[in-house]
Tab-separated table of C-alpha atoms in Angstrom:
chain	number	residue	atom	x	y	z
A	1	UNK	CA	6.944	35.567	-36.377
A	2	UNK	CA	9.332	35.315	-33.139
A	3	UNK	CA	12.389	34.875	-33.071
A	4	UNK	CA	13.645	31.872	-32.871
A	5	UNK	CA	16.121	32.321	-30.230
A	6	UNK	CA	12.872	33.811	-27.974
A	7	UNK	CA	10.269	31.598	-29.128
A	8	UNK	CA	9.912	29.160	-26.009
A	9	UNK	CA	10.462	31.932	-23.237
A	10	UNK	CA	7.888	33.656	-25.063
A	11	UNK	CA	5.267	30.837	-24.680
A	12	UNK	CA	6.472	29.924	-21.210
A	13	UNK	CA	5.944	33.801	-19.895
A	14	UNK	CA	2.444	33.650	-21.722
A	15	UNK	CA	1.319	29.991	-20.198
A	16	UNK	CA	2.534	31.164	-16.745
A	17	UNK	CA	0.528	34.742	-16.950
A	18	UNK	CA	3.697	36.923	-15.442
A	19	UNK	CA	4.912	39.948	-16.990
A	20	UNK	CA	8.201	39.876	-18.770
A	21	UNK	CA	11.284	40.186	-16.832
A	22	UNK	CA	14.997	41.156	-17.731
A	23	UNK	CA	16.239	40.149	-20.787
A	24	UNK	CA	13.034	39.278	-22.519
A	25	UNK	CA	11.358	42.176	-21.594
A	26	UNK	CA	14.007	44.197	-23.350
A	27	UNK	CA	13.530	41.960	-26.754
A	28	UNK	CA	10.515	42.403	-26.651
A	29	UNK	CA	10.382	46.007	-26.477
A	30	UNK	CA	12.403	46.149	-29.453
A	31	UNK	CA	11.432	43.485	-31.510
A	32	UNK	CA	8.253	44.294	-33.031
A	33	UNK	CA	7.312	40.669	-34.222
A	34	UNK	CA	8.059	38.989	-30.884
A	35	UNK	CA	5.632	41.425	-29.393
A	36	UNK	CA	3.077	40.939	-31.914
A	37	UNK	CA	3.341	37.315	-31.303
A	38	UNK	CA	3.272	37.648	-27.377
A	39	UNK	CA	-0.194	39.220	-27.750
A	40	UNK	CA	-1.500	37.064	-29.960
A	41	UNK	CA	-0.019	34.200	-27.208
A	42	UNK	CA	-1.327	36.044	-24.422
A	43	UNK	CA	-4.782	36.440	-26.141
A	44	UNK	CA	-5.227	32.824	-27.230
A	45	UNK	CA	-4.354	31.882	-23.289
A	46	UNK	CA	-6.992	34.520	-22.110
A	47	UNK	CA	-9.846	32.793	-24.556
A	48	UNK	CA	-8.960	29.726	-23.220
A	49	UNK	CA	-9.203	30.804	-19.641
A	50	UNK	CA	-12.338	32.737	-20.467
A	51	UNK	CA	-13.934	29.667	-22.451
A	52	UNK	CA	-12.838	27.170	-19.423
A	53	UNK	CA	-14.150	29.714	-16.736
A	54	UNK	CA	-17.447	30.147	-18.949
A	55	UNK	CA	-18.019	26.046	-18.880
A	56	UNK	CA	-16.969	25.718	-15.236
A	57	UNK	CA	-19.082	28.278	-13.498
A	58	UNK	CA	-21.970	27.543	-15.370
A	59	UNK	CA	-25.141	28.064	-13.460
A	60	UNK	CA	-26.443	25.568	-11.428
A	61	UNK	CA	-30.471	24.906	-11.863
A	62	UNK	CA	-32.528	25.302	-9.470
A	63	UNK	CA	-34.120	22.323	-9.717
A	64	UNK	CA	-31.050	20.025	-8.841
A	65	UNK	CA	-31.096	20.358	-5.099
A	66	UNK	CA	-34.556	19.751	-4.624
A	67	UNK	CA	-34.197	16.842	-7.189
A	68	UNK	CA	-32.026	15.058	-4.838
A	69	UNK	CA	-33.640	15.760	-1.760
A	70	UNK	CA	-36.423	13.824	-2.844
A	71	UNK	CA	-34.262	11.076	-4.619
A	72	UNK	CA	-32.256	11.075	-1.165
A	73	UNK	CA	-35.732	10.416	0.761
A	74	UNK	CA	-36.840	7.793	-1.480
A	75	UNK	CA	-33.421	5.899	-0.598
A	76	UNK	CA	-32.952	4.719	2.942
A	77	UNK	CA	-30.650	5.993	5.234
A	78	UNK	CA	-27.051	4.518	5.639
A	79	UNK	CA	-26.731	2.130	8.420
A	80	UNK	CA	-23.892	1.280	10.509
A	81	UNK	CA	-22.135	-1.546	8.658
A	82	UNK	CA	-21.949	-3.906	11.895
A	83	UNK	CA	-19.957	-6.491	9.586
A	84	UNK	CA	-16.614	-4.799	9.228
A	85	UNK	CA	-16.080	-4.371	12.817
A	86	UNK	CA	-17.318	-7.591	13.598
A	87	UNK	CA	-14.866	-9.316	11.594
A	88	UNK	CA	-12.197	-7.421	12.563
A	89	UNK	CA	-12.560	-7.487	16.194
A	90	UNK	CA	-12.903	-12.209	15.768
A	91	UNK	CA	-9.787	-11.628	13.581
A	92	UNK	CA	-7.550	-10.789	16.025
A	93	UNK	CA	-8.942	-12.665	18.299
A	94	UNK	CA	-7.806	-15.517	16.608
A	95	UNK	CA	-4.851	-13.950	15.872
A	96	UNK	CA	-4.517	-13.482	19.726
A	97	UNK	CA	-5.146	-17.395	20.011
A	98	UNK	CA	-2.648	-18.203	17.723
A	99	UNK	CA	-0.091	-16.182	19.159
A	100	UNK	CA	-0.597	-17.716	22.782
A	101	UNK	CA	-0.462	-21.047	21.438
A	102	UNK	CA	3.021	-20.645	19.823
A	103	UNK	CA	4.282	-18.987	22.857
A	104	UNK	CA	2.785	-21.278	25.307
A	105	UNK	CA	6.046	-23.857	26.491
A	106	UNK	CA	5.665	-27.332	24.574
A	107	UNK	CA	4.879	-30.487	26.700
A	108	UNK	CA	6.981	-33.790	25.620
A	109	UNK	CA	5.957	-36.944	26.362
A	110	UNK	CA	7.501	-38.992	29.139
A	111	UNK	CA	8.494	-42.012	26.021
A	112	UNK	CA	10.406	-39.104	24.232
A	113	UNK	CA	12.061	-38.069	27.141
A	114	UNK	CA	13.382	-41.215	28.094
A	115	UNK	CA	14.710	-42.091	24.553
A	116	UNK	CA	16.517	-38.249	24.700
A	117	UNK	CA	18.270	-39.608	28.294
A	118	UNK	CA	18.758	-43.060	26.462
A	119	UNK	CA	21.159	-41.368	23.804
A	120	UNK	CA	22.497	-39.704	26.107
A	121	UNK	CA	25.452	-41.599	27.279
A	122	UNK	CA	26.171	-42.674	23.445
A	123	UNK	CA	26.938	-39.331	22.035
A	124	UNK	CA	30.050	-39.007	24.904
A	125	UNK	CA	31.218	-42.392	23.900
A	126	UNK	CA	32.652	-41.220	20.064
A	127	UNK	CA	34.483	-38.795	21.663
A	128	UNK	CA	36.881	-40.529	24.081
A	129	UNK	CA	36.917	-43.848	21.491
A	130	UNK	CA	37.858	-42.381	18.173
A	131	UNK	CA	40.296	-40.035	18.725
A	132	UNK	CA	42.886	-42.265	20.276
A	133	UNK	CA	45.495	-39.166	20.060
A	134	UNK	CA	44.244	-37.214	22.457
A	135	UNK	CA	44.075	-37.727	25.733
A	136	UNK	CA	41.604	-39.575	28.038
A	137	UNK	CA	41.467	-36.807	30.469
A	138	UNK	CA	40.536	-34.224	27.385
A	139	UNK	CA	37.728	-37.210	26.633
A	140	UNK	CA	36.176	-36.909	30.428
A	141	UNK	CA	36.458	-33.307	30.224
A	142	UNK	CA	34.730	-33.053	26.650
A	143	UNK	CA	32.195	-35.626	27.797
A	144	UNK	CA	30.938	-33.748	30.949
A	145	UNK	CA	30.687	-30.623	29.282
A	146	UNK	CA	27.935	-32.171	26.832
A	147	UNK	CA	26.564	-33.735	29.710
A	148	UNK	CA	26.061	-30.627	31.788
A	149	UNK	CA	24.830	-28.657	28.417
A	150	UNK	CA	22.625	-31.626	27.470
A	151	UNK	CA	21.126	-31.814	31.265
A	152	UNK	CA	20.885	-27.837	30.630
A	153	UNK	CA	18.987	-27.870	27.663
A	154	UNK	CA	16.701	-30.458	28.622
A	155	UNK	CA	15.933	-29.231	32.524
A	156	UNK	CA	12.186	-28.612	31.906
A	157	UNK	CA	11.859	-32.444	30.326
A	158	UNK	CA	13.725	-34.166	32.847
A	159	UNK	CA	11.763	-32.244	35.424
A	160	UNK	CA	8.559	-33.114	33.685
A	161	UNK	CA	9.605	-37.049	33.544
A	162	UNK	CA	10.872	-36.733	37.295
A	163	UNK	CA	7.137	-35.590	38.242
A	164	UNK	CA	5.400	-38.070	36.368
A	165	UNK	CA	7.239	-41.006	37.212
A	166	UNK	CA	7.658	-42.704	33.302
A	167	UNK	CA	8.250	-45.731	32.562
A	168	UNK	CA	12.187	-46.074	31.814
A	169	UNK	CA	12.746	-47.642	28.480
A	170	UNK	CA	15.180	-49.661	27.541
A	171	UNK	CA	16.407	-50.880	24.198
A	172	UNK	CA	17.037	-54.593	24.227
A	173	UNK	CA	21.045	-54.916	23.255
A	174	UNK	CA	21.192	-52.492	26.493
A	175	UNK	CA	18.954	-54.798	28.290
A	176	UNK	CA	20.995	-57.628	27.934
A	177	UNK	CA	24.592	-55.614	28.151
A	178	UNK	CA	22.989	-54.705	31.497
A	179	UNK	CA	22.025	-58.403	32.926
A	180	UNK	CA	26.042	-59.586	32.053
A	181	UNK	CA	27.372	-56.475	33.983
A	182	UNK	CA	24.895	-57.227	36.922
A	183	UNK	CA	26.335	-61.079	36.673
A	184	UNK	CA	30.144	-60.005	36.887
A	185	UNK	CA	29.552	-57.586	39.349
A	186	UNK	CA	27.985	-60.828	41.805
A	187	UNK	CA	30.973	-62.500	40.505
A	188	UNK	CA	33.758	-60.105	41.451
A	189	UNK	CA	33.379	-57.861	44.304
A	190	UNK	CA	36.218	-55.670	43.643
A	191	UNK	CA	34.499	-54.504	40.616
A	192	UNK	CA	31.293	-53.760	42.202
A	193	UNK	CA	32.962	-51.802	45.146
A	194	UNK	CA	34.842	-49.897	42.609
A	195	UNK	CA	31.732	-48.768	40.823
A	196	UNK	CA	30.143	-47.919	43.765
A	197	UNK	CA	32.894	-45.687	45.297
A	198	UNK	CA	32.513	-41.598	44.832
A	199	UNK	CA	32.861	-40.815	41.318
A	200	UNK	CA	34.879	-37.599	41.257
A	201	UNK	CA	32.815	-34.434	40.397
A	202	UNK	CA	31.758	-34.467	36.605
A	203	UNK	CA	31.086	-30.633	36.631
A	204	UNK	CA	34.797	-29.964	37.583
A	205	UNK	CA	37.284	-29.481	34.961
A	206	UNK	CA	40.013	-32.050	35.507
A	207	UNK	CA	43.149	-29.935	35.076
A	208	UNK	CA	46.346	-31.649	34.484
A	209	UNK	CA	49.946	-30.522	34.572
A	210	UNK	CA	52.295	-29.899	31.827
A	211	UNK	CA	53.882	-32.883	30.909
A	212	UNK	CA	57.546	-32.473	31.628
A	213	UNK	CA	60.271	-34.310	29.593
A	214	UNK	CA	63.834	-34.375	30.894
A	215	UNK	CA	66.840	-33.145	28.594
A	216	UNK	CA	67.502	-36.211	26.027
A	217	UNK	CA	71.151	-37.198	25.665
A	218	UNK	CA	70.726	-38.503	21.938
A	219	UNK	CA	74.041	-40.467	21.397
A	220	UNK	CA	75.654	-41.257	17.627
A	221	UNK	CA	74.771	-44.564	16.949
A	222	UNK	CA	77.951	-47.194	16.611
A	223	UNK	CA	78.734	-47.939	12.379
A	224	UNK	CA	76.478	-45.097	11.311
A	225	UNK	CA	79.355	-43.865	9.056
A	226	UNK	CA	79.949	-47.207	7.281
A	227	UNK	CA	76.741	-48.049	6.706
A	228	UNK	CA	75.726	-44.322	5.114
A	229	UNK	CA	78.658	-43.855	3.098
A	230	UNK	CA	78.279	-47.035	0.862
A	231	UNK	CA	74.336	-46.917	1.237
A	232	UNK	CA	73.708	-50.506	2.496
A	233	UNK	CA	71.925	-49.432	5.548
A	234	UNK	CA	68.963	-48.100	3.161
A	235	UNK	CA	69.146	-51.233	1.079
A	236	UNK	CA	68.695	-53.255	4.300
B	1	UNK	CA	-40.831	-16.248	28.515
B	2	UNK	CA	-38.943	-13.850	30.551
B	3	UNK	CA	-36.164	-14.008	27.834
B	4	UNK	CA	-38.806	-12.297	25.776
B	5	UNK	CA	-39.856	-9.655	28.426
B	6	UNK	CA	-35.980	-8.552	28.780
B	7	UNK	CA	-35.497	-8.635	24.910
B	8	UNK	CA	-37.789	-5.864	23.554
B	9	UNK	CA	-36.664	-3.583	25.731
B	10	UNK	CA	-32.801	-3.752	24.600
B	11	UNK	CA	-34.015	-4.005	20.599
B	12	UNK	CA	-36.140	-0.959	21.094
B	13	UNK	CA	-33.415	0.660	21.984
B	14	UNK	CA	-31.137	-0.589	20.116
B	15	UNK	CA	-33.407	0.378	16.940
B	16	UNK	CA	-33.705	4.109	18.780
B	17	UNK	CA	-30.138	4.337	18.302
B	18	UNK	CA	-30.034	3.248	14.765
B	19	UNK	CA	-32.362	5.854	14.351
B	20	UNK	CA	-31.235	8.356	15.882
B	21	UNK	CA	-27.748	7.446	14.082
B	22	UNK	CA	-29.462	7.689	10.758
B	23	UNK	CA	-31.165	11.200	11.235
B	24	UNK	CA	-27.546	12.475	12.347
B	25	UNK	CA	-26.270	11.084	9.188
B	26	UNK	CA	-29.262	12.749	7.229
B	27	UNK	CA	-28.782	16.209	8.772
B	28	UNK	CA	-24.935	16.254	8.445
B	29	UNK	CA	-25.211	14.979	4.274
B	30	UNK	CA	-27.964	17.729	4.153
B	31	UNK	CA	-25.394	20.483	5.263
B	32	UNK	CA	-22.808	19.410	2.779
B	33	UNK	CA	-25.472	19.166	0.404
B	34	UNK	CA	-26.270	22.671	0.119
B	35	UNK	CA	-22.337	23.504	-0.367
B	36	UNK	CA	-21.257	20.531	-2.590
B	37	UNK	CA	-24.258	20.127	-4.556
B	38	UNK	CA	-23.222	22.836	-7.366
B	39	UNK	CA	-19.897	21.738	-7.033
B	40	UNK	CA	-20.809	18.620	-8.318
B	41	UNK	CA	-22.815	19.703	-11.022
B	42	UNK	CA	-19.873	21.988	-12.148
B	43	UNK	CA	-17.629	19.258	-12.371
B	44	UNK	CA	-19.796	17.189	-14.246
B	45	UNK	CA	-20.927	20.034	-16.479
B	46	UNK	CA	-17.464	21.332	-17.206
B	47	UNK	CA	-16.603	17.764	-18.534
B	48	UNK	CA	-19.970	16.921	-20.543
B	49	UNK	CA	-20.413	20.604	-21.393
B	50	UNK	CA	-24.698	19.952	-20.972
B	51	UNK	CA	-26.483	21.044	-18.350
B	52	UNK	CA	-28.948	18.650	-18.488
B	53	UNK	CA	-26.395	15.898	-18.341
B	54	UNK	CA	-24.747	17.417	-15.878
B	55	UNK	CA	-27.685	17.635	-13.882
B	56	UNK	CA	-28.460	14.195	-13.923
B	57	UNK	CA	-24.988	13.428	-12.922
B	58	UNK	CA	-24.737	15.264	-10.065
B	59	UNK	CA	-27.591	13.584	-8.564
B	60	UNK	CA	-25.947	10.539	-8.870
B	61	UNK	CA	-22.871	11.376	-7.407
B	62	UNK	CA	-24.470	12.459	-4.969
B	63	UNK	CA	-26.866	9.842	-3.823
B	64	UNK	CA	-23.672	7.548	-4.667
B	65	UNK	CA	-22.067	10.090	-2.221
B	66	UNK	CA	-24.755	9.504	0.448
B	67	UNK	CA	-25.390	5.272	0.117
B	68	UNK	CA	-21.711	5.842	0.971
B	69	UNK	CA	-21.473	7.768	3.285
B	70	UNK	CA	-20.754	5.971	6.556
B	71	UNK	CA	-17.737	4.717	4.878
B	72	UNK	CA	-16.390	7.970	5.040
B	73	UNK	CA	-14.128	8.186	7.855
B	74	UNK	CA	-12.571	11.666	7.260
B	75	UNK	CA	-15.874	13.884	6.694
B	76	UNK	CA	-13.784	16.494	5.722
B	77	UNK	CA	-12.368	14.755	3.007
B	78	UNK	CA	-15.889	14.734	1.732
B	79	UNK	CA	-15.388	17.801	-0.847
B	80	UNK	CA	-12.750	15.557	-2.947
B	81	UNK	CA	-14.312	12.409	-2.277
B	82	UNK	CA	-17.851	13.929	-4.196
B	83	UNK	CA	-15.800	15.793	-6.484
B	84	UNK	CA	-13.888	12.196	-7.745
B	85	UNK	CA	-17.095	10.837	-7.456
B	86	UNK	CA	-18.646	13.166	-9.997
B	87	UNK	CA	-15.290	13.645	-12.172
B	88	UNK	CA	-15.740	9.727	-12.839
B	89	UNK	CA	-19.590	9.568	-13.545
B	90	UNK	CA	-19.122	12.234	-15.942
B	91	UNK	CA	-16.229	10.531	-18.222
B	92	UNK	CA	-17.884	7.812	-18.282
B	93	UNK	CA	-21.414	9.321	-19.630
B	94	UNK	CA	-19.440	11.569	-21.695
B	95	UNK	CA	-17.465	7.676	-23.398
B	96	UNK	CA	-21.115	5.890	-23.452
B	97	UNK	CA	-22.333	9.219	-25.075
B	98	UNK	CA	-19.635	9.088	-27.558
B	99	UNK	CA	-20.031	5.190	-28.277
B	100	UNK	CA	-24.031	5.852	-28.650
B	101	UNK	CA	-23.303	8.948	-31.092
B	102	UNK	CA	-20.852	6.984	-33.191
B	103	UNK	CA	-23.093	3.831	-33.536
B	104	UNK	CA	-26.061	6.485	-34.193
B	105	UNK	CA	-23.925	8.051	-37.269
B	106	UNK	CA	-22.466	4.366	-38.609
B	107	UNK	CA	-26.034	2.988	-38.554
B	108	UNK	CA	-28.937	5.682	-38.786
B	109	UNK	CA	-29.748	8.596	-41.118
B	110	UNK	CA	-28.856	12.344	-39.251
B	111	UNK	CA	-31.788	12.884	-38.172
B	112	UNK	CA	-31.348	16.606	-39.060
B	113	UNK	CA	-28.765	19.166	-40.068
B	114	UNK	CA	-26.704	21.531	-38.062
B	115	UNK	CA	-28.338	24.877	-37.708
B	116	UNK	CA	-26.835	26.721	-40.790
B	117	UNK	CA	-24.531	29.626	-40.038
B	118	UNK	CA	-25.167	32.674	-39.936
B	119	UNK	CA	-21.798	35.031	-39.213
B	120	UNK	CA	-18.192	34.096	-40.030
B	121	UNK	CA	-17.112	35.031	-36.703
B	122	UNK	CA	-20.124	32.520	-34.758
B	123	UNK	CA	-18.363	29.874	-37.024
B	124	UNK	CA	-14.958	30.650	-35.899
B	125	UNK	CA	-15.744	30.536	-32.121
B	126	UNK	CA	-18.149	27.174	-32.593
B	127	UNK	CA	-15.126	26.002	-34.052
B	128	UNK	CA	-12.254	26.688	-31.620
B	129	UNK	CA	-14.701	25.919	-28.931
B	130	UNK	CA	-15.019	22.205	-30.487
B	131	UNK	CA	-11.295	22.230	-30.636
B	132	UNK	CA	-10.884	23.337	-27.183
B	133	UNK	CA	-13.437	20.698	-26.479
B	134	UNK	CA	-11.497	18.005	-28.021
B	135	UNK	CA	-8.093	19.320	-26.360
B	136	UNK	CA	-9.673	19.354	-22.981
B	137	UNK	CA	-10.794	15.555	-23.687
B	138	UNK	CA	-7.642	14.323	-24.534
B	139	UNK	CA	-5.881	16.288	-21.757
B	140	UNK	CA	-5.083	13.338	-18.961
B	141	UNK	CA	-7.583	12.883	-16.020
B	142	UNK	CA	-5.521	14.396	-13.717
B	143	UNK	CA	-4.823	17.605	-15.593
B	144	UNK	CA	-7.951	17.996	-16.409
B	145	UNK	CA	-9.655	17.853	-13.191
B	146	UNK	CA	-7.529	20.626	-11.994
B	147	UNK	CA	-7.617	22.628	-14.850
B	148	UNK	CA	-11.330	22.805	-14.044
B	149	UNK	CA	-11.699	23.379	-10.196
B	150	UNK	CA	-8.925	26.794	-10.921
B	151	UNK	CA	-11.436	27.799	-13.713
B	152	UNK	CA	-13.966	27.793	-10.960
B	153	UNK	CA	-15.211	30.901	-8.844
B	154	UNK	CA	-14.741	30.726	-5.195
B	155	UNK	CA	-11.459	27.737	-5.449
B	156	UNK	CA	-8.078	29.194	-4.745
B	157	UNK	CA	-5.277	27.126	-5.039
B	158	UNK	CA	-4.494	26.203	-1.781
B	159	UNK	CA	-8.228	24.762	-1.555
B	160	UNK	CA	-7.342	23.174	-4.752
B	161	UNK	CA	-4.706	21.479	-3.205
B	162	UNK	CA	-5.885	20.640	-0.391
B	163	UNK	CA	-9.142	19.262	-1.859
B	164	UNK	CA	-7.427	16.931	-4.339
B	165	UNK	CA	-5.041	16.277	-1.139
B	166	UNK	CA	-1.667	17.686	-3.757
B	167	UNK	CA	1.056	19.907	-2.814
B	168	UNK	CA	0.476	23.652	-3.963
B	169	UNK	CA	3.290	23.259	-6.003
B	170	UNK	CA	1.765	19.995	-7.723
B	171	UNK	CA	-1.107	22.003	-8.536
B	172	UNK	CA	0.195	25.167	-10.160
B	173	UNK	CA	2.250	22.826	-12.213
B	174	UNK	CA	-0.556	20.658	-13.096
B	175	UNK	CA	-2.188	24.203	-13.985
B	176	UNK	CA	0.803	25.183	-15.905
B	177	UNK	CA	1.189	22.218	-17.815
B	178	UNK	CA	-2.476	21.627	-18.897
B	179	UNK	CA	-2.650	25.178	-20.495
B	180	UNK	CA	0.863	24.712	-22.112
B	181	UNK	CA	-0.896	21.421	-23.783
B	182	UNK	CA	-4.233	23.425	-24.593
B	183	UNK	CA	-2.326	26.372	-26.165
B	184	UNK	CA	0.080	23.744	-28.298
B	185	UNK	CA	-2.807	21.998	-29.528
B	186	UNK	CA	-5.534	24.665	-30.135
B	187	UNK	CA	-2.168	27.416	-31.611
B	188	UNK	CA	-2.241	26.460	-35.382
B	189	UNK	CA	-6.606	26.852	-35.036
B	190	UNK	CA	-6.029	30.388	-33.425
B	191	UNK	CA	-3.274	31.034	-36.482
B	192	UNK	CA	-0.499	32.637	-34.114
B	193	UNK	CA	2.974	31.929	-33.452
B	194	UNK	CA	4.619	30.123	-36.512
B	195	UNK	CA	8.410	29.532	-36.846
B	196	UNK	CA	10.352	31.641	-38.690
């Protein structure tokens, strides 16, 4: 029996077939059992090679290769498989399709694109009407910037309406806010001149000055004192 | 009329191709077949261990092998593809041959008795052979498949590898490891190393 110590590098050396090295090689030059077990290791791998090499080089009859030359001319020959190719050349054809028809620019209809300049107008009015705080000149400014980016995203609609001519359509309440403005604009002529005048460039950004605010003298106001020191003033 | 007249022209020839396509075919499997026939029969006779067996499977893989054939796109890929091929059929005769054996032995009479023995030492080598047998059976696919192309003449390792499309290294490990499990299992039958 091996020792113990030697056991598992003595199998290892035998499964891999190398001679021992170093170390081992000195054991087992001196210890008499770990030799004795080496051979026996190293025999039981050789009739295991010599077994396996016995099955797998058997010899082949003579009768197999004629055997399937006449069971290969009894089947008929492989044809091209026409299908495969077929199906994958009309796959990406229609992949091809597909791909050109998501790409392709999208056509709107002349009724969408007059509802998109219909809300046009309303989305500026919020801006100037409910913040009250800021200024009307920020309002102008904020509205003709949407304007100009709303004209900008929509160029290739308003240039598709402007070739087709559409019919303009208008929502009724509009309608009707329309038909008063056109009566008080026959009614006062000031109005209508002033509407007609040159509007001043929308595109421009209106710039205004700093608002300057002279030095305020703030003066002590007269009975301060009395009223603060007995705490009327704040019952008042 | 003159559709017909311009027709059988173009489907001659395009039957003359398909022909001559199919005789190409023919001629190249007939090359391999020579060189790849007794591989296949190896294969299949180092896993059923019967040469008539064997035989039969190697046709098969074969003809499998040659129905198949156009699908093929790398021919030279054709070695491993056969040798699979064969690998495959085998194991699976050798598990309907088991199944058939162990319904013949639950439900019939032995039909007749081993041979009786006649030397200790025939006895002792049936006997490890059987185990080896067994070991070899239970060794996984993989291991097993290249445990038996090294065993064969003529297969270096690098043709090993390059057949089973492996790394060398994966294959001399494979190697390594497969005899490691055949010389654990088969040790206490051969009555050698025992702990101390």
């Amino acid at each position: 029996m091996p020792c113990e110590h030697y056991k598992d590098a003595l199998m290892e050396l035998a499964a891999s077939g190398a001679a021992p090295q170093g170390q081992l090689a000195v054991h087992i030059a001196e210890c008499a059992s770990c030799r004795e077990a080496f051979n026996i290791e190293q025999s039981l791998f050789a009739d295991i090679d010599s077994r396996l090499q016995v099955a797998a080089n058997a010899e082949v009859p003579a009768s197999l290769l004629p055997r399937v030359r006449v069971a290969l001319s009894q089947v008929p020959a492989p044809r091209f498989n026409w299908v495969r190719p077929v199906v994958l050349v009309s796959a990406s054809l229609v992949l091809a399709f597909a791909i050109l028809l998501i790409g392709r620019p999208r056509r709107t209809s002349p009724e969408s694109v007059a509802r998109q300049g219909s809300f046009g107008p309303a989305t500026t009015t919020p801006t100037t009407t409910t913040n009250p705080e800021k200024s009307p000149l920020e309002g102008v400014q904020v509205a003709a910037h949407a304007a100009h980016s709303h004209a900008a995203r929509n160029s290739t609609n308003l240039h598709v309406a402007a070739s087709s001519n559409p019919e303009v359509l208008v929502p009724p309440d509009e309608r009707e806010a329309f038909a008063r403005l056109v009566a008080v604009l026959n009614e006062r002529s000031d109005v209508a001149a002033a509407l007609v005048a040159k509007a001043p460039q929308k595109d421009a950004v209106v710039t205004a000055d700093p608002l300057r605010i002279p030095g305020i003298e703030i003066k002590p106001l007269e009975g301060t004192e009395t009223e603060s020191s007995d705490g009327a003033g704040d019952k008042r | 009329m003159q559709e017909l007249v311009l027709n059988q022209p173009v489907s001659a020839a395009r039957s003359e191709l398909v022909r001559e396509a199919q005789a190409d075919a023919r001629r190249e499997f007939e090359e391999r077949l020579a060189e790849c026939g007794p591989l296949a029969f190896r294969v299949a006779r180092g896993v059923l261990r019967n040469t008539a067996d064997a035989e039969d499977v190697a046709q098969e893989a074969l003809l499998r092998a040659y129905k198949s054939f156009d699908r093929l796109r790398d021919r030279n890929r054709f070695r491993a593809w056969l040798v699979r091929i064969s690998f495959r059929l085998a194991l699976d005769r050798l598990r309907s041959a088991k199944r058939r054996e162990q319904r013949d032995t639950l439900w019939a009479k032995p039909a007749h008795q081993p041979a009786p023995i006649t030397a200790e030492d025939v006895a002792a080598s049936n006997q490890f052979q059987a185990h080896l047998d067994r070991a070899l059976e239970e060794l996984p696919e993989k291991l097993r498949l290249v445990l038996l192309l090294s065993a064969m003449d003529g297969y270096t390792i690098e043709e090993i590898a390059s057949m089973m499309g492996v790394p060398l290294g994966t294959v001399k490990s494979r190697i390594f490891i497969a005899r490691k499990k055949l010389a654990e299992k088969l040790r206490c039958h051969a009555n050698t190393i025992k702990m101390r």
